[in-house]
């Protein structure tokens, strides 16, 4: 019996991935003009090290992923983000309905906590989640299942009692490895491997009907 619903954030609650990738591509091209957008798809849903390892391989100029990450951080693109503009409006309705039905709600994102808190605050959805977890808390981020094991523990439920909404290859893999039921939000732009998901959905509006 499902007792809790756990959401990823980027690509699920907010359609942030195309915006972030464009910033990443612009930066990469200052180092290597031959870098293509698809060369950076591996950054989506990854831990910081895995994401910037992908960037380092795409640029291939001898700089380490740490050096590239530190240089990119000087640009600080986050103040440029309008998280209300890329928020999926159906998300608030879904959260309200799930709360009314008695489901425990949590957020488990690889994104850093200050950005998570900003997204929740600006879209006025923080109160729906009783647990909010960032991948920065763990040595191994998605696709490692640790973040989902931890979130279930914080909720006080078993893994098999959790329903997860994810999108990326790494996110779907992490939730599946944790033994949870997974619904993958289809996004054909990035060629995600969602084969481990129990369900594939085209809109968050479909989640209610699966529970």
Coordinates of N, CA and C in Angstrom, one line a residue:
X1 N 0.8 -1.2 0.0 CA 0.0 0.0 0.0 C 0.9 1.2 0.0
X2 N 0.6 2.1 -0.9 CA 1.4 3.4 -1.0 C 1.0 4.4 0.1
X3 N 1.9 4.8 0.8 CA 1.6 5.8 1.9 C 2.3 7.2 1.6
X4 N 3.3 7.2 0.8 CA 4.1 8.5 0.6 C 4.4 8.7 -0.9
X5 N 4.4 9.9 -1.3 CA 4.8 10.3 -2.6 C 6.0 11.2 -2.6
X6 N 7.0 10.8 -3.3 CA 8.3 11.6 -3.2 C 8.5 12.2 -4.6
X7 N 8.8 13.5 -4.7 CA 9.0 14.2 -5.9 C 10.5 14.5 -6.1
X8 N 11.0 14.4 -7.3 CA 12.2 15.1 -7.8 C 11.7 16.5 -8.1
X9 N 12.7 17.4 -8.2 CA 12.3 18.8 -8.4 C 12.6 19.2 -9.9
X10 N 13.9 19.2 -10.3 CA 14.2 19.7 -11.6 C 13.7 18.7 -12.7
X11 N 12.9 19.3 -13.6 CA 12.3 18.4 -14.7 C 11.0 17.9 -14.3
X12 N 10.6 17.9 -13.0 CA 9.3 17.4 -12.5 C 8.4 18.5 -12.1
X13 N 8.8 19.2 -11.0 CA 8.0 20.3 -10.5 C 8.3 21.6 -11.3
X14 N 9.5 21.7 -11.8 CA 9.9 22.9 -12.6 C 10.6 22.4 -13.9
X15 N 10.3 23.1 -15.0 CA 10.9 22.7 -16.2 C 12.2 23.4 -16.4
X16 N 13.2 23.1 -15.5 CA 14.4 23.9 -15.4 C 15.5 23.4 -16.3
X17 N 15.5 22.2 -16.7 CA 16.6 21.6 -17.4 C 17.0 22.2 -18.7
X18 N 16.1 22.6 -19.5 CA 16.5 23.3 -20.8 C 17.2 24.6 -20.5
X19 N 16.7 25.3 -19.4 CA 17.3 26.6 -19.1 C 18.7 26.5 -18.6
X20 N 18.9 25.5 -17.6 CA 20.2 25.3 -17.1 C 21.2 24.8 -18.2
X21 N 20.7 23.9 -19.1 CA 21.6 23.4 -20.1 C 22.0 24.5 -21.1
X22 N 21.2 25.5 -21.3 CA 21.6 26.6 -22.2 C 22.7 27.4 -21.6
X23 N 22.6 27.7 -20.3 CA 23.7 28.3 -19.6 C 25.0 27.5 -19.6
X24 N 24.8 26.2 -19.4 CA 26.0 25.3 -19.5 C 26.6 25.3 -20.9
X25 N 25.8 25.3 -21.9 CA 26.3 25.2 -23.3 C 27.0 26.5 -23.6
X26 N 26.5 27.7 -23.2 CA 27.2 28.9 -23.5 C 28.5 29.0 -22.8
X27 N 28.6 28.5 -21.6 CA 29.9 28.4 -20.9 C 30.9 27.4 -21.6
X28 N 30.4 26.3 -22.0 CA 31.2 25.3 -22.6 C 31.8 25.8 -23.9
X29 N 31.0 26.6 -24.7 CA 31.5 27.1 -26.0 C 32.5 28.1 -25.8
X30 N 32.7 28.8 -24.7 CA 33.8 29.7 -24.5 C 35.1 28.9 -24.4
X31 N 35.0 27.7 -24.0 CA 36.2 26.8 -23.9 C 36.4 26.0 -25.1
X32 N 35.3 25.5 -25.8 CA 35.5 24.7 -27.0 C 34.2 25.0 -27.8
X33 N 34.3 25.7 -28.9 CA 33.2 26.1 -29.7 C 32.5 24.9 -30.4
X34 N 33.1 23.7 -30.4 CA 32.6 22.6 -31.0 C 31.6 21.8 -30.2
X35 N 31.5 22.2 -28.9 CA 30.6 21.4 -28.0 C 29.1 21.6 -28.4
X36 N 28.4 20.5 -28.4 CA 27.0 20.5 -28.8 C 26.1 20.3 -27.6
X37 N 24.9 20.7 -27.7 CA 24.0 20.6 -26.6 C 23.8 19.1 -26.1
X38 N 23.8 18.2 -27.1 CA 23.6 16.8 -26.7 C 24.8 16.2 -26.0
X39 N 26.0 16.9 -26.1 CA 27.2 16.5 -25.4 C 27.0 16.7 -23.9
X40 N 26.1 17.5 -23.5 CA 25.9 17.9 -22.1 C 24.7 17.2 -21.5
X41 N 24.0 16.4 -22.2 CA 22.8 15.7 -21.6 C 23.1 14.9 -20.4
X42 N 24.3 14.4 -20.3 CA 24.7 13.6 -19.1 C 24.7 14.4 -17.8
X43 N 24.7 15.8 -17.9 CA 24.7 16.6 -16.7 C 23.3 16.6 -16.0
X44 N 22.3 16.2 -16.7 CA 20.9 16.3 -16.2 C 20.7 15.2 -15.1
X45 N 20.2 15.7 -14.0 CA 19.9 14.7 -12.9 C 21.1 14.1 -12.2
X46 N 22.3 14.6 -12.5 CA 23.5 14.0 -12.0 C 24.0 14.7 -10.7
X47 N 24.9 14.1 -10.0 CA 25.5 14.7 -8.9 C 26.5 15.8 -9.4
X48 N 27.0 16.7 -8.6 CA 27.9 17.7 -9.0 C 29.1 17.1 -9.8
X49 N 29.7 16.1 -9.2 CA 30.9 15.5 -9.8 C 30.6 14.9 -11.1
X50 N 29.5 14.1 -11.2 CA 29.2 13.5 -12.4 C 28.8 14.5 -13.5
X51 N 28.1 15.5 -13.1 CA 27.6 16.5 -14.1 C 28.8 17.3 -14.7
X52 N 29.7 17.7 -13.8 CA 30.9 18.5 -14.3 C 31.9 17.6 -14.9
X53 N 31.9 16.3 -14.6 CA 32.8 15.3 -15.3 C 32.3 15.3 -16.7
X54 N 31.0 15.3 -16.9 CA 30.5 15.3 -18.3 C 30.9 16.6 -19.0
X55 N 30.8 17.7 -18.3 CA 31.3 19.0 -18.9 C 32.7 18.9 -19.3
X56 N 33.6 18.4 -18.4 CA 35.0 18.3 -18.7 C 35.3 17.5 -19.9
X57 N 34.6 16.3 -20.0 CA 34.8 15.5 -21.2 C 34.4 16.1 -22.5
X58 N 33.3 16.9 -22.4 CA 32.8 17.6 -23.6 C 33.7 18.7 -24.0
X59 N 34.3 19.4 -23.1 CA 35.2 20.5 -23.4 C 36.6 20.0 -23.8
X60 N 37.0 19.0 -23.0 CA 38.3 18.3 -23.3 C 39.5 19.3 -23.6
X61 N 39.7 20.2 -22.6 CA 40.8 21.1 -22.7 C 41.8 21.0 -21.6
X62 N 41.8 19.9 -20.9 CA 42.7 19.6 -19.9 C 42.4 20.1 -18.5
X63 N 41.3 20.9 -18.4 CA 40.9 21.4 -17.1 C 40.1 20.3 -16.3
X64 N 40.2 20.2 -15.0 CA 39.5 19.3 -14.2 C 38.0 19.7 -14.1
X65 N 37.2 18.8 -13.7 CA 35.8 19.2 -13.5 C 35.7 20.2 -12.3
X66 N 36.6 20.1 -11.3 CA 36.5 21.0 -10.2 C 36.9 22.5 -10.7
X67 N 37.9 22.5 -11.6 CA 38.3 23.9 -12.1 C 37.2 24.5 -12.9
X68 N 36.5 23.7 -13.7 CA 35.5 24.2 -14.6 C 34.3 24.6 -13.7
X69 N 33.9 23.8 -12.7 CA 32.8 24.1 -11.9 C 33.1 25.4 -11.1
X70 N 34.3 25.6 -10.6 CA 34.6 26.8 -9.8 C 34.6 28.0 -10.7
X71 N 35.0 27.9 -12.0 CA 35.0 29.0 -12.9 C 33.5 29.4 -13.3
X72 N 32.7 28.3 -13.5 CA 31.3 28.6 -13.8 C 30.6 29.3 -12.7
X73 N 30.9 28.9 -11.5 CA 30.2 29.5 -10.3 C 30.5 31.0 -10.2
X74 N 31.5 31.5 -10.8 CA 31.8 32.9 -10.7 C 30.7 33.7 -11.6
X75 N 30.1 33.0 -12.5 CA 29.1 33.6 -13.4 C 27.8 33.8 -12.6
X76 N 27.5 32.8 -11.7 CA 26.3 32.8 -10.8 C 25.0 33.0 -11.6
X77 N 24.6 32.0 -12.3 CA 23.4 32.1 -13.2 C 22.1 32.1 -12.4
X78 N 22.1 31.6 -11.1 CA 20.9 31.4 -10.3 C 20.1 32.7 -10.1
X79 N 20.7 33.8 -9.9 CA 19.9 35.1 -9.8 C 19.1 35.4 -11.1
X80 N 19.5 34.8 -12.2 CA 18.8 35.1 -13.5 C 17.6 34.2 -13.7
X81 N 17.4 33.2 -12.8 CA 16.3 32.3 -13.0 C 15.0 32.8 -12.5
X82 N 14.0 32.6 -13.2 CA 12.6 33.0 -12.8 C 11.9 31.6 -12.6
X83 N 11.9 31.2 -11.3 CA 11.4 29.8 -11.0 C 9.9 29.8 -11.1
X84 N 9.2 30.9 -11.0 CA 7.8 30.9 -11.2 C 7.4 30.7 -12.7
X85 N 8.2 31.2 -13.5 CA 7.9 31.1 -15.0 C 8.0 29.6 -15.4
X86 N 8.9 28.9 -14.8 CA 9.1 27.5 -15.3 C 8.5 26.5 -14.4
X87 N 7.7 26.9 -13.4 CA 7.0 26.0 -12.5 C 5.8 25.4 -13.3
X88 N 5.6 24.1 -13.1 CA 4.5 23.4 -13.8 C 3.2 23.7 -12.9
X89 N 2.3 24.4 -13.5 CA 1.1 24.8 -12.7 C 0.3 23.7 -12.2
X90 N 0.3 22.6 -12.9 CA -0.5 21.4 -12.4 C 0.1 20.8 -11.2
X91 N 1.4 21.1 -10.9 CA 2.0 20.6 -9.7 C 1.3 21.0 -8.4
X92 N 0.9 22.2 -8.3 CA 0.2 22.7 -7.1 C -1.1 22.0 -6.9
X93 N -1.9 21.8 -7.9 CA -3.1 21.1 -7.8 C -2.9 19.7 -7.4
X94 N -1.9 19.0 -8.0 CA -1.6 17.6 -7.6 C -1.2 17.5 -6.1
X95 N -0.3 18.4 -5.7 CA 0.1 18.4 -4.3 C -1.1 18.6 -3.3
X96 N -2.0 19.5 -3.7 CA -3.2 19.7 -2.8 C -4.0 18.4 -2.8
X97 N -4.3 17.8 -3.9 CA -5.1 16.6 -4.0 C -4.5 15.5 -3.2
X98 N -3.2 15.3 -3.3 CA -2.5 14.2 -2.6 C -2.5 14.4 -1.1
X99 N -2.4 15.7 -0.7 CA -2.4 16.0 0.7 C -3.8 15.7 1.3
X100 N -4.8 16.1 0.5 CA -6.2 15.8 0.9 C -6.5 14.3 1.0
X101 N -5.9 13.5 0.2 CA -6.1 12.1 0.2 C -5.2 11.4 1.3
X102 N -4.4 12.2 2.0 CA -3.7 11.6 3.2 C -2.3 11.1 2.9
X103 N -1.8 11.4 1.7 CA -0.4 10.9 1.4 C 0.6 11.8 2.1
X104 N 1.7 11.1 2.5 CA 2.8 11.9 3.0 C 3.6 12.4 1.8
X105 N 4.1 13.6 1.8 CA 4.8 14.2 0.7 C 6.2 14.6 1.0
X106 N 7.1 14.3 0.1 CA 8.5 14.6 0.3 C 9.1 15.1 -1.0
X107 N 10.2 15.8 -0.9 CA 11.0 16.2 -2.1 C 12.4 15.7 -1.9
X108 N 12.9 15.0 -3.0 CA 14.3 14.5 -2.9 C 15.0 14.9 -4.2
X109 N 15.8 15.9 -4.1 CA 16.4 16.5 -5.3 C 18.0 16.6 -5.2
X110 N 18.7 16.4 -6.3 CA 20.1 16.5 -6.3 C 20.6 18.0 -6.2
X111 N 19.7 18.9 -6.4 CA 20.0 20.3 -6.3 C 20.3 20.8 -4.9
X112 N 21.2 21.8 -4.8 CA 21.6 22.4 -3.5 C 20.4 23.0 -2.8
X113 N 20.5 22.9 -1.4 CA 19.3 23.3 -0.6 C 18.9 24.7 -0.8
X114 N 19.8 25.6 -0.9 CA 19.3 27.0 -1.1 C 18.5 27.3 -2.3
X115 N 18.8 26.5 -3.4 CA 18.0 26.6 -4.6 C 16.6 25.9 -4.4
X116 N 16.6 24.8 -3.8 CA 15.4 24.1 -3.5 C 14.5 25.0 -2.7
X117 N 15.0 25.6 -1.6 CA 14.2 26.4 -0.8 C 13.6 27.6 -1.5
X118 N 14.4 28.2 -2.4 CA 14.0 29.3 -3.2 C 12.8 28.9 -4.1
X119 N 13.0 27.7 -4.8 CA 11.9 27.2 -5.7 C 10.6 27.0 -4.9
X120 N 10.7 26.4 -3.8 CA 9.5 26.1 -2.9 C 8.9 27.4 -2.5
X121 N 9.7 28.3 -2.0 CA 9.2 29.6 -1.5 C 8.6 30.4 -2.6
X122 N 9.2 30.6 -3.7 CA 8.7 31.5 -4.8 C 7.4 30.9 -5.4
X123 N 7.3 29.6 -5.4 CA 6.0 29.0 -5.9 C 5.0 28.6 -4.9
X124 N 5.3 29.0 -3.6 CA 4.4 28.8 -2.5 C 3.9 27.4 -2.3
X125 N 4.9 26.4 -2.3 CA 4.5 25.0 -2.2 C 5.3 24.4 -1.0
X126 N 6.1 25.1 -0.3 CA 6.9 24.6 0.8 C 6.1 23.8 1.8
X127 N 4.9 24.3 2.1 CA 4.1 23.7 3.2 C 3.5 22.3 2.9
X128 N 3.6 22.0 1.6 CA 3.1 20.6 1.2 C 4.0 19.5 1.6
X129 N 5.3 19.8 1.8 CA 6.3 18.8 2.0 C 6.7 18.7 3.4
X130 N 6.6 17.5 4.0 CA 7.1 17.4 5.4 C 8.5 17.0 5.5
X131 N 9.1 16.5 4.4 CA 10.5 16.2 4.3 C 11.1 16.8 3.0
X132 N 12.2 17.5 3.1 CA 12.9 18.0 1.9 C 14.4 17.6 2.0
X133 N 14.9 16.9 1.0 CA 16.2 16.3 1.0 C 17.0 16.7 -0.2
X134 N 18.3 17.1 0.0 CA 19.2 17.5 -1.1 C 20.2 16.4 -1.2
X135 N 20.6 16.2 -2.5 CA 21.7 15.2 -2.8 C 23.0 15.6 -2.2
X136 N 23.2 16.9 -1.8 CA 24.5 17.4 -1.2 C 24.7 16.7 0.1
X137 N 23.7 16.1 0.7 CA 23.8 15.5 2.0 C 24.6 14.1 1.9
X138 N 24.8 13.6 0.7 CA 25.3 12.3 0.6 C 26.6 12.2 -0.2
X139 N 27.4 11.2 0.1 CA 28.6 11.1 -0.7 C 28.3 10.6 -2.1
X140 N 27.3 9.8 -2.2 CA 26.9 9.3 -3.6 C 25.5 9.8 -3.9
X141 N 25.3 10.5 -5.0 CA 24.0 11.0 -5.3 C 23.4 10.1 -6.4
X142 N 22.2 10.4 -6.9 CA 21.6 9.6 -7.9 C 22.6 9.3 -9.0
X143 N 22.6 8.1 -9.6 CA 21.7 7.0 -9.5 C 21.8 6.1 -8.2
X144 N 22.7 6.4 -7.3 CA 22.7 5.7 -6.1 C 21.4 5.9 -5.3
X145 N 20.9 4.8 -4.7 CA 19.5 4.9 -4.1 C 19.6 5.5 -2.7
X146 N 20.7 5.9 -2.2 CA 20.8 6.4 -0.8 C 19.9 7.5 -0.5
X147 N 19.7 8.5 -1.4 CA 18.8 9.6 -1.1 C 17.4 9.1 -0.9
X148 N 17.0 8.1 -1.6 CA 15.6 7.6 -1.4 C 15.4 6.7 -0.2
X149 N 16.4 5.9 0.1 CA 16.4 5.2 1.4 C 16.3 6.2 2.6
X150 N 17.1 7.2 2.5 CA 17.1 8.2 3.6 C 15.7 8.9 3.7
X151 N 15.2 9.3 2.6 CA 13.9 10.0 2.6 C 12.8 9.2 3.1
X152 N 12.8 7.9 2.8 CA 11.8 7.0 3.3 C 11.9 6.9 4.9
X153 N 13.2 6.8 5.3 CA 13.4 6.8 6.8 C 12.9 8.0 7.5
X154 N 13.2 9.2 6.9 CA 12.7 10.4 7.5 C 11.2 10.5 7.5
X155 N 10.5 9.9 6.6 CA 9.1 9.9 6.5 C 8.5 8.8 7.5
X156 N 9.4 7.8 7.8 CA 8.9 6.8 8.7 C 8.1 5.7 8.0
X157 N 8.4 5.5 6.7 CA 7.6 4.5 5.9 C 8.7 3.6 5.2
X158 N 8.2 2.4 4.8 CA 9.0 1.5 4.1 C 9.2 1.9 2.6
X159 N 10.3 1.5 2.0 CA 10.5 1.8 0.6 C 9.4 1.4 -0.3
X160 N 8.9 0.2 0.0 CA 7.8 -0.3 -0.9 C 6.5 0.4 -0.7
X161 N 6.4 1.3 0.3 CA 5.2 2.1 0.5 C 5.4 3.5 -0.2
X162 N 6.4 3.7 -1.0 CA 6.7 5.0 -1.6 C 6.5 5.0 -3.1
X163 N 5.9 6.0 -3.6 CA 5.7 6.3 -5.0 C 6.5 7.5 -5.4
X164 N 7.4 7.3 -6.4 CA 8.3 8.4 -6.7 C 8.0 9.0 -8.1
X165 N 8.0 10.3 -8.3 CA 7.9 10.9 -9.6 C 9.2 11.5 -10.0
X166 N 9.8 11.0 -11.1 CA 11.1 11.3 -11.5 C 11.1 11.6 -13.0
X167 N 12.2 12.0 -13.6 CA 12.3 12.1 -15.0 C 13.6 11.6 -15.6
X168 N 14.7 11.9 -15.0 CA 16.0 11.6 -15.6 C 16.4 10.2 -15.5
X169 N 17.3 9.7 -16.3 CA 17.8 8.3 -16.2 C 18.3 8.1 -14.8
X170 N 19.2 9.0 -14.2 CA 19.7 8.8 -12.9 C 18.7 8.7 -11.8
X171 N 17.7 9.6 -11.9 CA 16.6 9.7 -10.9 C 15.8 8.4 -10.9
X172 N 15.3 8.0 -12.1 CA 14.5 6.8 -12.2 C 15.3 5.6 -11.7
X173 N 16.6 5.5 -12.0 CA 17.4 4.4 -11.6 C 17.5 4.4 -10.1
X174 N 17.8 5.5 -9.5 CA 17.9 5.6 -8.0 C 16.7 5.1 -7.3
X175 N 15.5 5.6 -7.7 CA 14.2 5.3 -7.1 C 13.9 3.8 -7.3
X176 N 14.2 3.3 -8.5 CA 14.0 1.8 -8.7 C 14.9 1.0 -7.9
X177 N 16.1 1.3 -7.8 CA 17.1 0.6 -6.9 C 16.7 0.6 -5.5
X178 N 16.0 1.7 -5.1 CA 15.6 1.8 -3.7 C 14.3 0.9 -3.4
X179 N 13.8 0.3 -4.5 CA 12.6 -0.6 -4.3 C 11.3 0.1 -4.2
X180 N 11.3 1.3 -4.8 CA 10.0 2.1 -4.8 C 9.3 2.0 -6.1
X181 N 8.0 2.3 -6.1 CA 7.3 2.4 -7.4 C 7.6 3.7 -8.0
X182 N 7.9 3.7 -9.3 CA 8.4 4.9 -10.0 C 7.5 5.3 -11.2
X183 N 7.1 6.5 -11.2 CA 6.4 7.1 -12.4 C 7.4 8.1 -13.1
X184 N 7.7 7.9 -14.3 CA 8.7 8.7 -15.0 C 7.9 9.7 -15.9
X185 N 8.2 11.0 -15.7 CA 7.6 12.0 -16.5 C 8.3 12.0 -17.9
X186 N 7.6 11.8 -18.9 CA 8.3 11.7 -20.3 C 8.8 13.0 -20.7
X187 N 10.0 13.0 -21.2 CA 10.6 14.2 -21.7 C 11.5 13.8 -22.9
X188 N 11.0 13.9 -24.1 CA 11.7 13.3 -25.3 C 12.8 14.2 -25.8
X189 N 13.0 15.4 -25.1 CA 14.1 16.3 -25.5 C 15.5 15.7 -25.2
X190 N 15.6 14.9 -24.1 CA 16.9 14.6 -23.6 C 17.2 13.1 -23.7
X191 N 16.3 12.3 -24.3 CA 16.6 10.9 -24.6 C 16.9 10.1 -23.3
X192 N 16.1 10.4 -22.2 CA 16.3 9.7 -20.9 C 16.0 8.2 -21.1
X193 N 16.7 7.3 -20.4 CA 16.4 5.9 -20.3 C 15.4 5.8 -19.1
X194 N 14.2 5.6 -19.4 CA 13.2 5.4 -18.3 C 12.6 4.0 -18.2
X195 N 13.4 3.1 -18.7 CA 13.0 1.7 -18.8 C 12.7 1.0 -17.4
X196 N 13.4 1.5 -16.4 CA 13.2 0.9 -15.1 C 11.9 1.5 -14.4
X197 N 11.2 2.4 -14.9 CA 10.0 3.0 -14.3 C 8.9 2.0 -14.4
X198 N 8.0 2.1 -13.4 CA 6.8 1.2 -13.5 C 5.7 1.9 -14.3
X199 N 5.8 3.2 -14.4 CA 4.8 3.9 -15.3 C 5.6 5.0 -16.0
X200 N 5.1 5.4 -17.2 CA 5.6 6.6 -17.9 C 4.4 7.5 -18.1
X201 N 4.5 8.7 -17.7 CA 3.4 9.7 -17.8 C 3.8 10.9 -18.6
X202 N 2.8 11.5 -19.2 CA 3.1 12.7 -20.0 C 2.8 14.0 -19.2
X203 N 2.1 13.9 -18.1 CA 1.7 15.0 -17.3 C 1.6 14.6 -15.8
X204 N 1.9 15.6 -14.9 CA 1.7 15.3 -13.5 C 0.3 15.0 -13.2
X205 N -0.6 15.5 -14.0 CA -2.0 15.2 -13.7 C -2.4 13.7 -13.7
X206 N -1.5 12.9 -14.3 CA -1.8 11.5 -14.4 C -1.5 10.7 -13.1
X207 N -0.7 11.4 -12.2 CA -0.2 10.7 -11.0 C -1.4 10.3 -10.1
X208 N -2.4 11.1 -9.9 CA -3.5 10.8 -9.0 C -4.2 9.5 -9.4
X209 N -4.3 9.3 -10.7 CA -5.0 8.1 -11.2 C -4.2 6.8 -11.0
X210 N -2.9 7.0 -10.7 CA -2.1 5.8 -10.5 C -2.0 5.3 -9.0
X211 N -2.6 6.2 -8.2 CA -2.6 5.9 -6.7 C -3.9 5.4 -6.2

